[in-house]
XYZ file of C-alpha atoms in Angstrom:
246
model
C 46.081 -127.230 -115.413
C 43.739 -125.210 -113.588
C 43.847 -122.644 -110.839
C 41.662 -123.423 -107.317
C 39.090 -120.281 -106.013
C 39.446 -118.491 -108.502
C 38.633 -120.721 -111.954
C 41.794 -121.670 -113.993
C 44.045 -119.514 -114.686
C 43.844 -118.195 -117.611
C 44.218 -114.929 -120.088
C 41.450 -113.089 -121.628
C 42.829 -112.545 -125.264
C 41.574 -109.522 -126.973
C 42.338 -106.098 -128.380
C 45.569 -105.087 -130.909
C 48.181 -107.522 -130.367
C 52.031 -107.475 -131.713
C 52.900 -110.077 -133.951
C 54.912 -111.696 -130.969
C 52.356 -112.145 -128.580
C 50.201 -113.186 -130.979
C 52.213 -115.247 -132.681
C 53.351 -117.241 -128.686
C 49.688 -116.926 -127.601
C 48.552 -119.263 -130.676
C 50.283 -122.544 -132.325
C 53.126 -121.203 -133.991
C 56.185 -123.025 -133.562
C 59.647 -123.085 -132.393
C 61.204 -122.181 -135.735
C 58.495 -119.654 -136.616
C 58.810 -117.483 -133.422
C 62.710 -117.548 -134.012
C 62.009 -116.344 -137.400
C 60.260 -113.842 -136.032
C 62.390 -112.410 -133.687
C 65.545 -112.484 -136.310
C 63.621 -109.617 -138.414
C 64.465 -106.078 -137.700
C 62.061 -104.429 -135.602
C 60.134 -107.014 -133.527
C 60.766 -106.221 -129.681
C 60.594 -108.709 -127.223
C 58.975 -107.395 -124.679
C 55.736 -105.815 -126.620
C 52.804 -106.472 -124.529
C 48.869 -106.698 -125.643
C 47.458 -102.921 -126.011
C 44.290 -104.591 -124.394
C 43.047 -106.802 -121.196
C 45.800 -108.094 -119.228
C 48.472 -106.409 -121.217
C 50.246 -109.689 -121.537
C 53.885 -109.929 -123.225
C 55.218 -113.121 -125.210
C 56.858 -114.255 -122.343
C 53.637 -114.499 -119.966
C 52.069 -116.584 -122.982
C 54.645 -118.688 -122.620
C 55.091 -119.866 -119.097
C 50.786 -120.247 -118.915
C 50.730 -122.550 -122.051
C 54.271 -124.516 -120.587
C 56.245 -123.777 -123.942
C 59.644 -124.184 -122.317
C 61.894 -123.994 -126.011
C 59.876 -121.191 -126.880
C 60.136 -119.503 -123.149
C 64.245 -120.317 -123.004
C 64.597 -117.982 -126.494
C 62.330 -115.389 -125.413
C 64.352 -115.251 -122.475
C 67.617 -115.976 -124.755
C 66.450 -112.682 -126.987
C 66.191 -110.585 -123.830
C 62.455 -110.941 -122.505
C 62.077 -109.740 -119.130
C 61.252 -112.559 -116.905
C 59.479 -110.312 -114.456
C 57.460 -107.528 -116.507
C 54.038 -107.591 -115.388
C 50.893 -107.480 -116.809
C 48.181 -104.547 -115.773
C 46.671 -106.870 -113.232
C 49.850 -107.579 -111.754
C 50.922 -110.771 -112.933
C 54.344 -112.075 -113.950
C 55.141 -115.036 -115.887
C 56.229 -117.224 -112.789
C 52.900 -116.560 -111.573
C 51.397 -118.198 -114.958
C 53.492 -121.264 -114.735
C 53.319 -121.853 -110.917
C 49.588 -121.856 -110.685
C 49.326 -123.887 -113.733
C 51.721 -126.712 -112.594
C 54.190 -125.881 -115.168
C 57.239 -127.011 -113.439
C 60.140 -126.288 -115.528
C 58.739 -123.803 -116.690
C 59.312 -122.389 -112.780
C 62.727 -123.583 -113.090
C 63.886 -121.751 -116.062
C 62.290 -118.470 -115.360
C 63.902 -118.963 -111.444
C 67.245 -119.730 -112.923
C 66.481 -116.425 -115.018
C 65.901 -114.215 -112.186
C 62.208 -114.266 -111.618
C 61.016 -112.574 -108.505
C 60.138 -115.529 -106.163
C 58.125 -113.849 -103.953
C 56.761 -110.855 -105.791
C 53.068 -110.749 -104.329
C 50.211 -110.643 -107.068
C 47.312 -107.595 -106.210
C 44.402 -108.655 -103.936
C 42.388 -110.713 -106.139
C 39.022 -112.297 -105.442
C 40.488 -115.650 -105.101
C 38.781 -116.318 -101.723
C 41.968 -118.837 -100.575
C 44.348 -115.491 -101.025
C 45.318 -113.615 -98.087
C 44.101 -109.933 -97.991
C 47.396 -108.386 -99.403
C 47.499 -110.370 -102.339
C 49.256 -113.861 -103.205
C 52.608 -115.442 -104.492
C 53.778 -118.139 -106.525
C 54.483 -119.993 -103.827
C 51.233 -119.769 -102.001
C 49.338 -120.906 -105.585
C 51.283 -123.910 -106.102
C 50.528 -124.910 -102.443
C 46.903 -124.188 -103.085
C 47.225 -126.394 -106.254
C 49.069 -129.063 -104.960
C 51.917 -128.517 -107.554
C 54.650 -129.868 -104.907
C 57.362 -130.371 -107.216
C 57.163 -126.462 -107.976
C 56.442 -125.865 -104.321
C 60.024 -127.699 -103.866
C 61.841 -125.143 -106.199
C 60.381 -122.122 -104.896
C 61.162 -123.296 -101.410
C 64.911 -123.921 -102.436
C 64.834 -120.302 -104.023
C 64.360 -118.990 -100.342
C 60.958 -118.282 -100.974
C 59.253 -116.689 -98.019
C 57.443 -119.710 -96.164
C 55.553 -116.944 -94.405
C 52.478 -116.360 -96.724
C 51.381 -119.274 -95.725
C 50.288 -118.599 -91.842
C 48.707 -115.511 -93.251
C 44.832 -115.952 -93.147
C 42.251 -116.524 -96.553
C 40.393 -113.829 -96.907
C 37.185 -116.073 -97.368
C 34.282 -113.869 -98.637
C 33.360 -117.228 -101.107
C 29.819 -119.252 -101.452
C 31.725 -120.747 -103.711
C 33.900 -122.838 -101.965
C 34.382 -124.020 -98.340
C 36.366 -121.294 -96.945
C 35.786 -118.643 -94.523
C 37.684 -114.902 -93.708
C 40.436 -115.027 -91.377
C 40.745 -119.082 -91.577
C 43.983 -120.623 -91.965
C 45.303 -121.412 -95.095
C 46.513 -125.017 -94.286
C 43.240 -125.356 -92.996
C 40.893 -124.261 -95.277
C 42.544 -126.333 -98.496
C 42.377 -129.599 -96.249
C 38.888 -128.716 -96.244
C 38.737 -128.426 -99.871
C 40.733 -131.243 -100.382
C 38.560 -133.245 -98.295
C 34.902 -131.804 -100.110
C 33.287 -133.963 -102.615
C 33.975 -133.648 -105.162
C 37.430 -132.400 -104.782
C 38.843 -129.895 -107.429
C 42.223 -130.738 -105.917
C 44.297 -133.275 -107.570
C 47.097 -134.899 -105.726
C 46.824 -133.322 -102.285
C 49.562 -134.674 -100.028
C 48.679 -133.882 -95.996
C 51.813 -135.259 -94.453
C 53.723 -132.906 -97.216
C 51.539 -129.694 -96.078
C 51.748 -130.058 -92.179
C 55.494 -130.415 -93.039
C 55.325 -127.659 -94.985
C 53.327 -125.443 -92.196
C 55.831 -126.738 -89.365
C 58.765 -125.446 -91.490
C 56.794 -122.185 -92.050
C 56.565 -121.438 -88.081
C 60.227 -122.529 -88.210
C 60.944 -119.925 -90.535
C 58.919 -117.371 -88.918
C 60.173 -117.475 -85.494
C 63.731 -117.665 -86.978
C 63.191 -114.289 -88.298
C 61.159 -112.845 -85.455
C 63.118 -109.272 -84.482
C 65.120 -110.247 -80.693
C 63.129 -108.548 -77.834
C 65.096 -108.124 -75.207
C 66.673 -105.451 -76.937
C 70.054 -105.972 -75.119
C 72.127 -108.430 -77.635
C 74.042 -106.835 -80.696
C 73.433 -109.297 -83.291
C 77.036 -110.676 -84.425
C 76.464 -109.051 -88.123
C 76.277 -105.719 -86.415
C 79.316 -105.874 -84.568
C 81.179 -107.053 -87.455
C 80.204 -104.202 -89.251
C 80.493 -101.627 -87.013
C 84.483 -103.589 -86.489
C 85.207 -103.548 -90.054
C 83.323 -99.948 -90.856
C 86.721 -98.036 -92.140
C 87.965 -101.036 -93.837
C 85.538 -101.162 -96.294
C 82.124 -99.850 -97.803
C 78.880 -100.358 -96.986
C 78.472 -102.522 -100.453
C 81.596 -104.831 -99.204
C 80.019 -105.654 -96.033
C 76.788 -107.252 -98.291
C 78.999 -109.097 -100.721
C 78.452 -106.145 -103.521
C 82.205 -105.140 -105.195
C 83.348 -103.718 -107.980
């Protein structure tokens, strides 16, 4: 799969790698990375001393190796160390349509809505992306499903592109929803399986969200949360009142 505005997504491979990484990042097998990570010595989480600074793990979820991502994870990879531009592995597999991929890293405690750093992706808003936001640009809607029911924040996705592109159809400030109908709609397309009834549904329960979470303005109602706190304040801690015990 590729990635939209900004070419696919892909690693630039180069400079001293572990045996790990290097070993993920080419053909080796199942049983030959487990072999590999049974001798004494070879950590985990050892990254590329070059380019992206890329672990096993981000190899991975971008090539959809699911056995070989479930033992790195089994072995004690971190499912959300970054590379030096900012990327995590859920990034890798969302904006490459890898969908259980997403699942396994979610179920592992990837960060859902960890934002990558302003790119040049022109379809990005100005403070940088998420997974979310990439599969939606990609039309990976499966993966847009299991982000969604991981509470992902439906918000990115009123925030504006940042545009900048003569590249693609897309101009700064437009709306995301928007501007990737418009791509959808170019010819020829680079999107594959664009769904518009799923996307306005999407957008609607976006604004949903939104105003849902919008701070009350009135400034005169005590949200029921606070006044069961400040009720059950010498009962119990702080942690207690967010679910957090011993």
């Amino acid at each position: 799969g590729g990635g939209v505005g900004g070419g696919e997504v892909g690693l630039v491979r180069r400079g001293e790698r572990p045996p790990l990484v290097e070993m993920v990042g080419g053909s080796a097998s199942l049983e030959e990375v487990r072999a590999l990570l049974d001798q004494e010595g070879t950590d985990v989480n050892a990254c590329d001393s070059a380019g992206e600074r890329y672990a096993a793990i981000h190899y991975a979820a971008w090539d959809g190796k699911m056995e070989i991502l479930r033992l790195l994870i089994d072995r004690g990879a971190e499912v959300s160390i970054m590379g030096s531009d900012g990327w995590q592995s859920i990034h890798l597999a969302a904006g490459n349509g890898h969908t259980k991929e997403v699942e396994v890293l979610l179920l592992a405690g990837a960060e859902v809505d960890r934002r990558l750093p302003p790119a040049e992706n022109p379809y990005d808003p100005v403070d940088g992306t998420t997974a979310l936001r990439t599969a939606v640009l990609n039309s990976h809607w499966e993966i847009v499903d299991l982000l969604e029911a991981a509470e992902a924040d439906l918000g990115i996705l009123l925030e504006p592109c940042s545009g900048g592109s003569a590249d693609f159809p897309v101009q700064e400030g437009q709306d995301f929803c928007e501007a990737i109908t418009a791509l959808a709609q170019s010819d020829p397309s680079p999107v594959r399986g664009f769904d518009p009834a799923r996307l306005e549904a999407l957008q609607s329960r976006a604004v949903s969200q939104a105003s849902s979470n919008a701070p009350a303005t009135d400034g005169l109602d005590v949200p029921v949360e606070v006044e069961v706190a400040a009720e059950e304040e010498e009962e119990g801690s702080v942690f207690e009142l967010f679910g957090i015990t011993d």
